[in-house]
Amino acid sequence: MASFYFDRYGIETVSIRIGSSFPQPQNRRMMHTWLSFDDLTQLLERALYTPNVGHTVVYGMSANLDTWWDNRYAAHLGFAPKDSSEVFRAQVEAQPPVAADDPAKVYQGGAFCAAGPFGD
C-alpha cells in the first residue's frame, strides 16, 4: 500500500521491518535479527528526518555478523548501526540448541509462525 500511495500520490513512506529489539539477543535466532535500543532510536530518527525517501523498505537490525537480510537501502537514510549481537554470542551459544523442527529455527518469522490462529 505504501508503494502505491507513493507512486500514485507522492506520499513518502519508510517501511521498517524490525527484527528483534530487546536489551540483548535471547536465542540463536536473534543473533541474526537483533536490533539494540540505541540502533532502533537512530533508525527511527533517520526515517523521520531524512528528506526524499520515496518508498523505502529497510530492515531494523544492528550490525550483526550473521544477518539474513540485505539492508543496503538503509544507507540512503544515513542509518549506520553501532551495536552488534556478537558481544552476546558466548552467552547465547551456551543455551541448549532448539529442535530441528522448532519454528524458531525453521522459519524466518520464528515462534510467531506457530502462534496461530489455526483451524478456526
mmCIF file of C-alpha atoms in Angstrom:
data_model
loop_
_atom_site.group_PDB
_atom_site.id
_atom_site.type_symbol
_atom_site.label_atom_id
_atom_site.label_comp_id
_atom_site.label_asym_id
_atom_site.label_seq_id
_atom_site.Cartn_x
_atom_site.Cartn_y
_atom_site.Cartn_z
ATOM 1 C CA MET A 1 0.000 0.000 0.000
ATOM 2 C CA ALA A 2 2.787 2.413 0.866
ATOM 3 C CA SER A 3 4.373 1.870 -2.540
ATOM 4 C CA PHE A 4 1.028 2.506 -4.234
ATOM 5 C CA TYR A 5 0.477 5.748 -2.305
ATOM 6 C CA PHE A 6 3.947 6.968 -3.215
ATOM 7 C CA ASP A 7 3.569 6.039 -6.887
ATOM 8 C CA ARG A 8 0.063 7.465 -7.135
ATOM 9 C CA TYR A 9 0.063 10.444 -4.767
ATOM 10 C CA GLY A 10 3.700 11.123 -3.891
ATOM 11 C CA ILE A 11 3.220 10.248 -0.217
ATOM 12 C CA GLU A 12 6.614 9.191 1.106
ATOM 13 C CA THR A 13 6.987 6.282 3.497
ATOM 14 C CA VAL A 14 9.761 4.369 5.199
ATOM 15 C CA SER A 15 8.649 0.830 5.990
ATOM 16 C CA ILE A 16 10.802 -0.603 8.773
ATOM 17 C CA ARG A 17 10.844 -4.366 9.217
ATOM 18 C CA ILE A 18 12.056 -4.696 12.797
ATOM 19 C CA GLY A 19 13.865 -7.935 13.544
ATOM 20 C CA SER A 20 14.120 -8.474 17.321
ATOM 21 C CA SER A 21 14.504 -5.406 19.514
ATOM 22 C CA PHE A 22 15.349 -6.483 23.048
ATOM 23 C CA PRO A 23 18.016 -5.437 25.564
ATOM 24 C CA GLN A 24 20.076 -8.396 24.293
ATOM 25 C CA PRO A 25 19.550 -11.391 21.970
ATOM 26 C CA GLN A 26 17.652 -14.126 23.782
ATOM 27 C CA ASN A 27 18.411 -17.054 21.467
ATOM 28 C CA ARG A 28 20.399 -18.144 18.412
ATOM 29 C CA ARG A 29 17.789 -16.806 16.018
ATOM 30 C CA MET A 30 18.099 -13.331 17.490
ATOM 31 C CA MET A 31 21.832 -13.341 16.801
ATOM 32 C CA HIS A 32 20.807 -12.675 13.183
ATOM 33 C CA THR A 33 17.873 -10.333 13.773
ATOM 34 C CA TRP A 34 18.794 -8.364 16.920
ATOM 35 C CA LEU A 35 18.333 -4.592 16.987
ATOM 36 C CA SER A 36 19.646 -2.708 20.018
ATOM 37 C CA PHE A 37 17.524 0.052 21.509
ATOM 38 C CA ASP A 38 20.158 2.655 20.568
ATOM 39 C CA ASP A 39 20.219 1.460 16.953
ATOM 40 C CA LEU A 40 16.410 1.403 16.891
ATOM 41 C CA THR A 41 16.338 5.009 18.100
ATOM 42 C CA GLN A 42 18.829 6.031 15.415
ATOM 43 C CA LEU A 43 16.859 4.212 12.705
ATOM 44 C CA LEU A 44 13.581 5.845 13.703
ATOM 45 C CA GLU A 45 15.187 9.293 13.781
ATOM 46 C CA ARG A 46 16.723 8.746 10.342
ATOM 47 C CA ALA A 47 13.396 7.511 8.944
ATOM 48 C CA LEU A 48 11.567 10.556 10.295
ATOM 49 C CA TYR A 49 14.056 13.265 9.351
ATOM 50 C CA THR A 50 15.658 12.129 6.082
ATOM 51 C CA PRO A 51 14.199 14.014 3.107
ATOM 52 C CA ASN A 52 13.249 12.403 -0.192
ATOM 53 C CA VAL A 53 12.745 8.827 0.946
ATOM 54 C CA GLY A 54 10.155 7.892 -1.682
ATOM 55 C CA HIS A 55 9.001 4.463 -0.609
ATOM 56 C CA THR A 56 11.907 2.832 1.166
ATOM 57 C CA VAL A 57 11.894 -0.569 2.856
ATOM 58 C CA VAL A 58 14.624 -1.141 5.436
ATOM 59 C CA TYR A 59 15.363 -3.808 7.990
ATOM 60 C CA GLY A 60 15.699 -2.900 11.640
ATOM 61 C CA MET A 61 18.791 -4.806 12.695
ATOM 62 C CA SER A 62 22.059 -3.906 14.327
ATOM 63 C CA ALA A 63 25.453 -4.538 12.729
ATOM 64 C CA ASN A 64 25.263 -8.262 13.440
ATOM 65 C CA LEU A 65 27.906 -10.547 11.975
ATOM 66 C CA ASP A 66 25.448 -13.094 10.576
ATOM 67 C CA THR A 67 22.423 -11.384 9.071
ATOM 68 C CA TRP A 68 19.660 -12.729 6.879
ATOM 69 C CA TRP A 69 18.656 -9.533 5.153
ATOM 70 C CA ASP A 70 20.145 -7.176 2.600
ATOM 71 C CA ASN A 71 19.870 -3.756 4.213
ATOM 72 C CA ARG A 72 21.582 -1.644 1.550
ATOM 73 C CA TYR A 73 18.676 0.810 1.339
ATOM 74 C CA ALA A 74 19.212 1.841 4.963
ATOM 75 C CA ALA A 75 22.344 3.685 3.811
ATOM 76 C CA HIS A 76 20.091 6.116 1.906
ATOM 77 C CA LEU A 77 18.693 7.149 5.280
ATOM 78 C CA GLY A 78 22.149 7.519 6.785
ATOM 79 C CA PHE A 79 21.458 4.637 9.172
ATOM 80 C CA ALA A 80 24.728 3.217 10.480
ATOM 81 C CA PRO A 81 24.125 0.766 13.336
ATOM 82 C CA LYS A 82 26.705 0.879 16.101
ATOM 83 C CA ASP A 83 25.886 -2.255 18.087
ATOM 84 C CA SER A 84 26.278 -5.948 17.267
ATOM 85 C CA SER A 85 24.943 -9.181 18.705
ATOM 86 C CA GLU A 86 28.498 -10.588 18.738
ATOM 87 C CA VAL A 87 29.158 -9.421 22.298
ATOM 88 C CA PHE A 88 26.412 -11.835 23.417
ATOM 89 C CA ARG A 89 27.495 -14.844 21.321
ATOM 90 C CA ALA A 90 29.077 -16.920 24.112
ATOM 91 C CA GLN A 91 26.095 -16.381 26.394
ATOM 92 C CA VAL A 92 23.577 -17.306 23.679
ATOM 93 C CA GLU A 93 25.505 -20.318 22.403
ATOM 94 C CA ALA A 94 25.726 -21.690 25.959
ATOM 95 C CA GLN A 95 21.962 -22.299 25.791
ATOM 96 C CA PRO A 96 20.745 -25.744 24.701
ATOM 97 C CA PRO A 97 20.106 -25.895 20.943
ATOM 98 C CA VAL A 98 16.500 -25.873 19.751
ATOM 99 C CA ALA A 99 14.976 -28.873 17.984
ATOM 100 C CA ALA A 100 15.493 -29.068 14.223
ATOM 101 C CA ASP A 101 11.746 -28.677 13.592
ATOM 102 C CA ASP A 102 11.249 -25.768 16.036
ATOM 103 C CA PRO A 103 9.600 -22.834 14.198
ATOM 104 C CA ALA A 104 12.203 -20.516 15.731
ATOM 105 C CA LYS A 105 14.821 -22.399 13.717
ATOM 106 C CA VAL A 106 12.834 -23.300 10.596
ATOM 107 C CA TYR A 107 11.011 -20.069 9.750
ATOM 108 C CA GLN A 108 12.220 -16.521 9.429
ATOM 109 C CA GLY A 109 9.169 -15.462 11.455
ATOM 110 C CA GLY A 110 10.351 -17.665 14.317
ATOM 111 C CA ALA A 111 7.938 -18.532 17.103
ATOM 112 C CA PHE A 112 5.340 -16.133 15.669
ATOM 113 C CA CYS A 113 4.726 -18.696 12.905
ATOM 114 C CA ALA A 114 3.389 -21.133 15.499
ATOM 115 C CA ALA A 115 1.208 -18.579 17.311
ATOM 116 C CA GLY A 116 -1.985 -19.293 15.322
ATOM 117 C CA PRO A 117 -4.903 -18.926 14.963
ATOM 118 C CA PHE A 118 -5.289 -22.338 13.377
ATOM 119 C CA GLY A 119 -8.343 -24.355 12.381
ATOM 120 C CA ASP A 120 -10.992 -21.712 13.014
#
